[in-house]
mmCIF file of C-alpha atoms in Angstrom:
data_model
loop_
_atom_site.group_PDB
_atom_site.id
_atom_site.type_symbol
_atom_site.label_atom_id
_atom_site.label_comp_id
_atom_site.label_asym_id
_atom_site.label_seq_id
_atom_site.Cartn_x
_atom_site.Cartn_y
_atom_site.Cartn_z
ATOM 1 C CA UNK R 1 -6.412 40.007 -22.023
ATOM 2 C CA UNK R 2 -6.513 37.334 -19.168
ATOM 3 C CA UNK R 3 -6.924 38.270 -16.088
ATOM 4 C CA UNK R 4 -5.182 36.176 -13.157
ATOM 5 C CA UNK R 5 -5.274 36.587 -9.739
ATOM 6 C CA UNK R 6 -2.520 35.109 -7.296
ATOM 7 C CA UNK R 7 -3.138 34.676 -3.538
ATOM 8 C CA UNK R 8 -0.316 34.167 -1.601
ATOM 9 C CA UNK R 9 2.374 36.157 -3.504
ATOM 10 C CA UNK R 10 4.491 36.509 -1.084
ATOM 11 C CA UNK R 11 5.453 32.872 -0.240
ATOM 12 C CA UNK R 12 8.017 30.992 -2.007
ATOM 13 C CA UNK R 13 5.736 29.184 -4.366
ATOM 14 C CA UNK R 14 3.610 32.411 -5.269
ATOM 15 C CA UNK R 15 6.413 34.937 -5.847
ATOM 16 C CA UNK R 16 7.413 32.065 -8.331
ATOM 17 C CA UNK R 17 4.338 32.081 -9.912
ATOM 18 C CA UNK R 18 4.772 36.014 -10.335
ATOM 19 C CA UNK R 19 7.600 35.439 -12.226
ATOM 20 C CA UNK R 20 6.582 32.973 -14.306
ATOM 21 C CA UNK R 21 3.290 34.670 -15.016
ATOM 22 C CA UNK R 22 5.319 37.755 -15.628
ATOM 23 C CA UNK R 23 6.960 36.516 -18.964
ATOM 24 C CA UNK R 24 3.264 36.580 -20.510
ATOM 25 C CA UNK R 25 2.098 39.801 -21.867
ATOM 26 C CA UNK R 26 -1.543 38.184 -22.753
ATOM 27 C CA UNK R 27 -1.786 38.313 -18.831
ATOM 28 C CA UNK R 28 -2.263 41.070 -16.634
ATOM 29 C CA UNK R 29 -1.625 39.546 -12.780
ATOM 30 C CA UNK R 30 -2.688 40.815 -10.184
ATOM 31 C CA UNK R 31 -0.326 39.336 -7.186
ATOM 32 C CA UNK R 32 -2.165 39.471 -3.881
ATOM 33 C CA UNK R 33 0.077 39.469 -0.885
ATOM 34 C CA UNK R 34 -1.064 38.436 2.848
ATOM 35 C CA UNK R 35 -0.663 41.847 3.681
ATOM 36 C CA UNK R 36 -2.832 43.045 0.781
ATOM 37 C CA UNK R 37 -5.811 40.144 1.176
ATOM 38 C CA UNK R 38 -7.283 38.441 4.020
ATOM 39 C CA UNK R 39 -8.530 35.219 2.595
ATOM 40 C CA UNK R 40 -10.310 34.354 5.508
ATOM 41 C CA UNK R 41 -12.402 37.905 4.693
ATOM 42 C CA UNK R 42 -15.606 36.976 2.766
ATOM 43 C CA UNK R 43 -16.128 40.606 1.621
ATOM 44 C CA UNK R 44 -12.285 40.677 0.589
ATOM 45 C CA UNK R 45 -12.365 38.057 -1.192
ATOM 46 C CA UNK R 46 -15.420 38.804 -2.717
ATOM 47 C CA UNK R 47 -13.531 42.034 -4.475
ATOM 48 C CA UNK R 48 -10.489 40.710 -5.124
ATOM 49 C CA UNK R 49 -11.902 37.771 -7.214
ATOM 50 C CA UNK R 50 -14.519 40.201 -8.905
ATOM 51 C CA UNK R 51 -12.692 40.646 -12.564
ATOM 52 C CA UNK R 52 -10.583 37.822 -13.115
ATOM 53 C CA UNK R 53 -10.417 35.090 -15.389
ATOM 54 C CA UNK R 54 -8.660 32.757 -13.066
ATOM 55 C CA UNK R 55 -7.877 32.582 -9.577
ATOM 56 C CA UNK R 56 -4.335 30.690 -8.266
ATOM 57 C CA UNK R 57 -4.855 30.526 -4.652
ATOM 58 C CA UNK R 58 -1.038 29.665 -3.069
ATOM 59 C CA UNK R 59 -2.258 31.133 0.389
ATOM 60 C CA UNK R 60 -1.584 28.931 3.242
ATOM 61 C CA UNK R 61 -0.575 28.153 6.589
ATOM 62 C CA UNK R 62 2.645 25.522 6.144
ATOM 63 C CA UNK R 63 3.395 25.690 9.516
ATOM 64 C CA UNK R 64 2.020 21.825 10.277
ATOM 65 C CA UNK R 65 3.503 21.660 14.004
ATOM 66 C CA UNK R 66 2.291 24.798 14.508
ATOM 67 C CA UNK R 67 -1.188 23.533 13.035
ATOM 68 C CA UNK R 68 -1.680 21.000 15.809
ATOM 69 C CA UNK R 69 -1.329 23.467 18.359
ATOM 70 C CA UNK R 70 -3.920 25.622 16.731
ATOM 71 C CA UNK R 71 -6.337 23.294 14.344
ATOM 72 C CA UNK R 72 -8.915 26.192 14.458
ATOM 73 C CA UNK R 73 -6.436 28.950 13.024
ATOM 74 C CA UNK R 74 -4.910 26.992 10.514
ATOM 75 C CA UNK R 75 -8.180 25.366 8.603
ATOM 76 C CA UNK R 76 -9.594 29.228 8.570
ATOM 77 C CA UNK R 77 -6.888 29.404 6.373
ATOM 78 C CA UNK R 78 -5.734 25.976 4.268
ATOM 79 C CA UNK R 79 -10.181 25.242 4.398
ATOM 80 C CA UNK R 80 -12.638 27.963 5.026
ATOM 81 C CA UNK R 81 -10.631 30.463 3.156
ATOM 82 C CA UNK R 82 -10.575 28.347 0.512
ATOM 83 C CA UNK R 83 -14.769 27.659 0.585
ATOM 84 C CA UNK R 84 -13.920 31.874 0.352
ATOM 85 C CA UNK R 85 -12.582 31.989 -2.433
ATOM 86 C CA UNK R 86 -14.307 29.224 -4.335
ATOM 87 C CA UNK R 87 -17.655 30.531 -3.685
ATOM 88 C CA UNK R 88 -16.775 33.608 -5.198
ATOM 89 C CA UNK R 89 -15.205 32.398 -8.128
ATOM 90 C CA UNK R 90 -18.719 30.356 -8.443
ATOM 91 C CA UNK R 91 -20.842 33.862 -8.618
ATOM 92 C CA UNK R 92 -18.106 35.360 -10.859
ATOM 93 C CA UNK R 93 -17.715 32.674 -13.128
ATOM 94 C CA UNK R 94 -13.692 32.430 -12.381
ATOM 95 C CA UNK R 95 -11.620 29.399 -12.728
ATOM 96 C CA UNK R 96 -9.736 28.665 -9.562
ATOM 97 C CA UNK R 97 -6.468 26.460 -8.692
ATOM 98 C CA UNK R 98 -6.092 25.375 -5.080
ATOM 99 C CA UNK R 99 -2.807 24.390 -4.086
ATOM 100 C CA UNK R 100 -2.786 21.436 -1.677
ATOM 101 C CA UNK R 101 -0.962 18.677 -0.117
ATOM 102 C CA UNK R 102 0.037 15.136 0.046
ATOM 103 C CA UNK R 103 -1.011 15.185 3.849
ATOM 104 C CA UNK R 104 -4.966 14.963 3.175
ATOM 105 C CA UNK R 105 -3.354 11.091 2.342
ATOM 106 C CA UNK R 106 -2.687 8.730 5.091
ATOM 107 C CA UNK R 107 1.037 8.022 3.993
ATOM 108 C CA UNK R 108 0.799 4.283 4.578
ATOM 109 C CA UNK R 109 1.040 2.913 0.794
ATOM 110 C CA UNK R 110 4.252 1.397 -0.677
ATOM 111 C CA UNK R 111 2.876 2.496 -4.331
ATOM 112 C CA UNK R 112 1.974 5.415 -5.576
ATOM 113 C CA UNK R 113 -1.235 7.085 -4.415
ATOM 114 C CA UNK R 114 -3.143 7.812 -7.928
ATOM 115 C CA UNK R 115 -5.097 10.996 -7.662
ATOM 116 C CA UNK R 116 -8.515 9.323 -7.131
ATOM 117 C CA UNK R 117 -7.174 7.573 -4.043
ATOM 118 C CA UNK R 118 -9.024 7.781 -0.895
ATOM 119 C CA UNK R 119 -8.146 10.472 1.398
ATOM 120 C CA UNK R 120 -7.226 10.538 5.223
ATOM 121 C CA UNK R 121 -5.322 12.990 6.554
ATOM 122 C CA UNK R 122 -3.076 11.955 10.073
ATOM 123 C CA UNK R 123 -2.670 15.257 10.967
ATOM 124 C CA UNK R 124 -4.592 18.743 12.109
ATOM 125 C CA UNK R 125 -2.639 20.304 9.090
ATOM 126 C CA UNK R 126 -4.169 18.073 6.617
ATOM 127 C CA UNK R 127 -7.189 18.108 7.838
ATOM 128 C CA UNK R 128 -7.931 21.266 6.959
ATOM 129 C CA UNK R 129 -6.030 21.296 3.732
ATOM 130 C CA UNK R 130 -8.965 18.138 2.821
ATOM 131 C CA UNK R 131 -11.660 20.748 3.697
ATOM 132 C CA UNK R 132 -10.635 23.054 0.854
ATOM 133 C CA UNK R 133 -10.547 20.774 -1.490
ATOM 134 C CA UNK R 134 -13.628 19.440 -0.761
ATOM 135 C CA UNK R 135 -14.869 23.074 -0.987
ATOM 136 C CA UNK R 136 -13.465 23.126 -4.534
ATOM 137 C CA UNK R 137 -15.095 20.042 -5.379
ATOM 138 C CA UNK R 138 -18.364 21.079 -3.929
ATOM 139 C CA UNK R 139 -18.479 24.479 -5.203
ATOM 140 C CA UNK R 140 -16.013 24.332 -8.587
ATOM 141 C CA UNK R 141 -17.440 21.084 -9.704
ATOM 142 C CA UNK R 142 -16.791 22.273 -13.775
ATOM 143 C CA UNK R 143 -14.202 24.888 -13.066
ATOM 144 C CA UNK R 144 -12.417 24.319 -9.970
ATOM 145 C CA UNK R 145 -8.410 22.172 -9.986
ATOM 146 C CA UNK R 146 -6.435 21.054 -6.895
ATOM 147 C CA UNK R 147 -2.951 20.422 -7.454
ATOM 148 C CA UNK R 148 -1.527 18.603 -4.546
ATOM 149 C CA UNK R 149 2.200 19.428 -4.091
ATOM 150 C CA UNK R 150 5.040 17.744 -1.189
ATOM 151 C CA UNK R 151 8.163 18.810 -0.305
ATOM 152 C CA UNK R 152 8.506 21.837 -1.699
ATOM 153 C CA UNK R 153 11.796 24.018 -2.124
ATOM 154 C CA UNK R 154 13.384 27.475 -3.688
ATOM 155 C CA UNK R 155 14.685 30.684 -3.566
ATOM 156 C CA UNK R 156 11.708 32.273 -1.867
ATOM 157 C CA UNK R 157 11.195 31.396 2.257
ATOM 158 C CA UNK R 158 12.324 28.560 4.693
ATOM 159 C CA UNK R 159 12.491 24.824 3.069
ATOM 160 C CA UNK R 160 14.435 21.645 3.909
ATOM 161 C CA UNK R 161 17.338 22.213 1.274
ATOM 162 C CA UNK R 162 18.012 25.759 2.552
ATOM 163 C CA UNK R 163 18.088 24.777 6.105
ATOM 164 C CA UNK R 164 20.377 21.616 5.606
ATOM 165 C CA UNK R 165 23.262 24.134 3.724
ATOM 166 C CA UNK R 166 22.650 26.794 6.675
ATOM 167 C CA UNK R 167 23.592 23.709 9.138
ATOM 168 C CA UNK R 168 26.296 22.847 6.682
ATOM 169 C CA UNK R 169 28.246 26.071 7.842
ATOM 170 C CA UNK R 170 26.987 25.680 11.629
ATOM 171 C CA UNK R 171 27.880 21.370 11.911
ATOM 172 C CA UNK R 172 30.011 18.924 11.081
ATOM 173 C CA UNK R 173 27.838 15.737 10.576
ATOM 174 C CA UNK R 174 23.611 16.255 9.835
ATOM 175 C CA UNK R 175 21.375 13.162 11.577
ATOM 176 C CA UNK R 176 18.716 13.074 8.688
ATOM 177 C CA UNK R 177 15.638 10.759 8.738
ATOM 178 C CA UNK R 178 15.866 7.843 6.322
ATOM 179 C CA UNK R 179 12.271 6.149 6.854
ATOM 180 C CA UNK R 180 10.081 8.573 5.168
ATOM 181 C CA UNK R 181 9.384 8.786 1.515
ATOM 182 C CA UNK R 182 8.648 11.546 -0.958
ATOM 183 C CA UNK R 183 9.086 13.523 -3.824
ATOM 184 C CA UNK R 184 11.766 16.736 -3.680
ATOM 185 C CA UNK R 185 9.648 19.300 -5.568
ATOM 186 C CA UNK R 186 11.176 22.454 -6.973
ATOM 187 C CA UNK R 187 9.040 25.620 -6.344
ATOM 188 C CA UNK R 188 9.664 27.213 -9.629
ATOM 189 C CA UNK R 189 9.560 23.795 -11.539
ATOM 190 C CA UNK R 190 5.745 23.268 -10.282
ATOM 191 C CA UNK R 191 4.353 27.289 -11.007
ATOM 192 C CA UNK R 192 5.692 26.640 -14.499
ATOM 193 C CA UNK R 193 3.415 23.349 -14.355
ATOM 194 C CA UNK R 194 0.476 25.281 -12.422
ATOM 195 C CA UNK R 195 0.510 27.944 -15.181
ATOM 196 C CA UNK R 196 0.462 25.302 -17.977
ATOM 197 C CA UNK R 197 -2.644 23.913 -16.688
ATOM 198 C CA UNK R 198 -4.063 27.512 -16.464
ATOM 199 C CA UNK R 199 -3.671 27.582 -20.586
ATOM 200 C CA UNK R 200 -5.265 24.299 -20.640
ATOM 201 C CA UNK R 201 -7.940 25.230 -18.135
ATOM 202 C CA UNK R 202 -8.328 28.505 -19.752
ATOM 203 C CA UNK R 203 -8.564 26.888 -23.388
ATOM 204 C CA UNK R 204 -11.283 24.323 -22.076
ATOM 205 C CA UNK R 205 -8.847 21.188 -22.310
ATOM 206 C CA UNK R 206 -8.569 20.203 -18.874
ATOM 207 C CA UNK R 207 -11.182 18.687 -17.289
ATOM 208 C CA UNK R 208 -11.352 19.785 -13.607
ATOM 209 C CA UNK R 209 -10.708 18.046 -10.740
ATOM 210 C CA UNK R 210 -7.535 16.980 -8.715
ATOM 211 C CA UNK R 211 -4.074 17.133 -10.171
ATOM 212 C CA UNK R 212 -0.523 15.731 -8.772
ATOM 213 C CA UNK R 213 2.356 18.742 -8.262
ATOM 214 C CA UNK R 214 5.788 16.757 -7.255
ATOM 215 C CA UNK R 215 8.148 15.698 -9.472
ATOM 216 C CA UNK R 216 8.652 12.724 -10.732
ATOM 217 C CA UNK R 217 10.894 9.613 -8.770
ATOM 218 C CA UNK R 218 10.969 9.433 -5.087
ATOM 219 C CA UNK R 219 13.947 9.595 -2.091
ATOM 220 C CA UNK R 220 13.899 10.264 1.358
ATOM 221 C CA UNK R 221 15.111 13.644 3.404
ATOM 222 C CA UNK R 222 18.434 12.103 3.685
ATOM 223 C CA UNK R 223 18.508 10.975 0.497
ATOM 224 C CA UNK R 224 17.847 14.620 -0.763
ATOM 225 C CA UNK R 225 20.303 16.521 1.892
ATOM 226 C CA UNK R 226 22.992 14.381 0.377
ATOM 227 C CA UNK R 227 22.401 15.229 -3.375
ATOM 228 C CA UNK R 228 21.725 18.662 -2.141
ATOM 229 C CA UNK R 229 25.112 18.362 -0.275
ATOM 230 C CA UNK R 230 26.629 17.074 -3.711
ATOM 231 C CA UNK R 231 25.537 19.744 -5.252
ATOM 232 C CA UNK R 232 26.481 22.407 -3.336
ATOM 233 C CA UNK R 233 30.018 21.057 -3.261
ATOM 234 C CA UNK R 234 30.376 19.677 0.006
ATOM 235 C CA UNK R 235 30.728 16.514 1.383
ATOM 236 C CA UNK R 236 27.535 14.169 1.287
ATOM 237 C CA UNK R 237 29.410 11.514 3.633
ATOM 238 C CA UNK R 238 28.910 14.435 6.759
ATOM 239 C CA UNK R 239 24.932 13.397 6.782
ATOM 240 C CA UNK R 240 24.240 10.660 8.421
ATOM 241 C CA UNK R 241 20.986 8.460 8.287
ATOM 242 C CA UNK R 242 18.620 7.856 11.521
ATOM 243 C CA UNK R 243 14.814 6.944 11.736
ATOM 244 C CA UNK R 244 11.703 9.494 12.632
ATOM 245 C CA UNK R 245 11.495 8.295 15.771
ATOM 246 C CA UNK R 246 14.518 10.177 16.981
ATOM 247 C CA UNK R 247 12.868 13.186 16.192
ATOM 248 C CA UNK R 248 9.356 13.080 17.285
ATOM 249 C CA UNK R 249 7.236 16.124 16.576
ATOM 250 C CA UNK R 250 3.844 17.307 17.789
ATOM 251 C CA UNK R 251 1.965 16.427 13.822
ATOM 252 C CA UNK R 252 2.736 13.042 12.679
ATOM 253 C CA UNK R 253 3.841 12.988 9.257
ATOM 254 C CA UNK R 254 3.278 10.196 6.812
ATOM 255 C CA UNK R 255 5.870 7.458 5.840
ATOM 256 C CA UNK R 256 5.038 7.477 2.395
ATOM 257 C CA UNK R 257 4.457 10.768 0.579
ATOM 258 C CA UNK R 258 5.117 9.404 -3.288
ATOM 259 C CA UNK R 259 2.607 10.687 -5.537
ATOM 260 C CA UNK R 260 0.903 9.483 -8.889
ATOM 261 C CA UNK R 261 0.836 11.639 -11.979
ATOM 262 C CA UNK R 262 -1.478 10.272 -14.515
ATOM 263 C CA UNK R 263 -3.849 12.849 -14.846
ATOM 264 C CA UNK R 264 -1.154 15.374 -16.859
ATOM 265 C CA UNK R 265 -1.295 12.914 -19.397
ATOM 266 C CA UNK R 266 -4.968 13.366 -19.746
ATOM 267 C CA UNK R 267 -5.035 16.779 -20.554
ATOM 268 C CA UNK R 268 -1.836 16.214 -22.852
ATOM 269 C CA UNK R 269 0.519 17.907 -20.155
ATOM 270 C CA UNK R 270 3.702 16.541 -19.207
ATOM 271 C CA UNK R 271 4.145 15.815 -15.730
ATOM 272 C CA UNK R 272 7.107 17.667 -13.810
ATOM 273 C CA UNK R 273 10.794 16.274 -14.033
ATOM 274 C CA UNK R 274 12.703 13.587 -12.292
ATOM 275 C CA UNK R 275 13.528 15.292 -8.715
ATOM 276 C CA UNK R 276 17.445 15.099 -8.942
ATOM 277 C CA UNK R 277 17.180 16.566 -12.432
ATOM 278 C CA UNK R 278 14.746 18.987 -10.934
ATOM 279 C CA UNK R 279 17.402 19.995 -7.860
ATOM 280 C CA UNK R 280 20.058 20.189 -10.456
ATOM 281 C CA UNK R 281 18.245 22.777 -12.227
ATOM 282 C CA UNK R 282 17.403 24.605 -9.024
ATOM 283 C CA UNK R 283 20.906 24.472 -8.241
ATOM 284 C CA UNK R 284 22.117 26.010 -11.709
ATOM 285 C CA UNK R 285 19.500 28.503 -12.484
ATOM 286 C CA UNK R 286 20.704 32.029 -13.971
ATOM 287 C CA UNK R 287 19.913 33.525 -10.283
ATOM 288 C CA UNK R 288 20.294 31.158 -7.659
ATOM 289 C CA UNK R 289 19.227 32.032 -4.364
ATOM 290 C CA UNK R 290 21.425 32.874 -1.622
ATOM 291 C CA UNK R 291 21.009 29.378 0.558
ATOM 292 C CA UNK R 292 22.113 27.298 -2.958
ATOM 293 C CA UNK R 293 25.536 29.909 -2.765
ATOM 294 C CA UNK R 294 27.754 27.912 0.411
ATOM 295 C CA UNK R 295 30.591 25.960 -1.592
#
């Protein structure tokens, strides 16, 4: 039986990955909660990874404002953490999936960045997400995957589409920024992708190395709180477009967030879904969360 370890299983994208990992009974998971492992604990770490076949590490600080305030706090976690964890998989001989960002890119392209592309991070929170994947490369070079991810939303914790429906009930019109560009990502969409690569990882067909996690297309945040409004039954005409400079906030954030997703192909993986068809799904899954629930 494989043995998998989740960090981070109490977020929104690792409780997905619970589930998802759940269906398999040729896995026994172990789901690691903040409460139940310090990452930033060598010794803990240490244990927890001793045993498994593969390690998904979903732990992070996602706070990026909050980052900038605190650079030091927030690379313990999103980059020596992860050197924590990747050393031990090294001496233990486990396979290990870091979850990272689109923010260790600069955001300036009008193309999609390819996964080899040159990395610069504009703010603290990307900074240190870059320093755990560099401690994957460094340490995992044969057994270690980074899957960057953007714009991630779902049933589990605070995200963009949740809050926009919660201001739905509390507003009449929504000022939404219309200059920066992305890819809406569904939570459960990409641990269903995450634990495909696992089997191909597992299996020896993937060659390691960095991986794109958003779906497929691109929009911007007011592009997605109108189909989100759409979908939710209300009306899309109450959100309004205006520019990022309205709204300045302490991290900068990159214009251009649009990801490229060659690399699935590769490892003869299909990349995720379109993003509307993606937010459709989220929208109509058997148990939809309680922010989806406002029409």
């Amino acid at each position: 039986m494989t043995r998998v370890l989740v960090t981070g299983a109490g977020g929104m994208l690792g409780r997905d990955l619970v589930t998802v990992l759940g269906t398999r009974p040729d896995l026994k998971v172990t789901a690691a909660t903040r409460a139940d492992l310090n990452v930033t604990d060598r010794a803990a770490v240490d244990a927890a990874v001793t045993g498994h076949d593969l390690v998904i590490n979903a732990a992070a600080w996602t706070n990026v404002d909050a980052a900038e305030a605190d650079e030091a706090a927030a690379t313990a976690v999103n980059g020596h953490a992860v050197t924590n964890l990747a050393a031990a998989c090294a001496t233990d001989g486990t396979r290990l999936i870091q979850v990272s960002t689109d923010y260790v890119l600069a955001g300036n392209a009008d193309t999609p960045y390819p996964e080899d592309a040159p990395t610069a991070p504009v703010n603290a929170y990307g900074r240190g997400k870059l320093v755990g994947e560099q401690a994957v490369a460094r340490l995992l070079p044969d057994t270690g995957y980074v899957v960057r991810t953007a714009w991630l939303y779902g049933a589990h914790g605070p995200n963009f589409v949740a809050t926009m429906l919660r201001l739905a009930t509390q507003r009449e019109h929504l000022d939404v920024v219309d200059d920066q560009h992305g890819q809406p990502t569904w939570s459960y969409a990409l641990a269903e992708r995450l634990v495909a690569l696992a089997d191909a990882a597992l299996a020896g067909h993937a060659a390691p190395g960095v991986y794109h996690g958003t779906c497929a297309g691109q929009t911007t945040w007011y592009g997605l709180a109108r189909a989100a409004f759409t979908l939710a039954g209300l009306d899309p005409d109450r959100i309004r477009p205006t520019t990022s400079d309205r709204y300045p906030r302490p991290a900068p954030r990159p214009a251009y967030s649009v990801l490229g997703h060659s690399r699935w192909a590769a490892v003869g993986l299909a990349p995720l879904p379109d993003w509307h068809s993606a937010l459709v799904d989220a929208f109509h899954s058997p148990a939809p969360p309680a922010p989806w629930k406002v029409a």
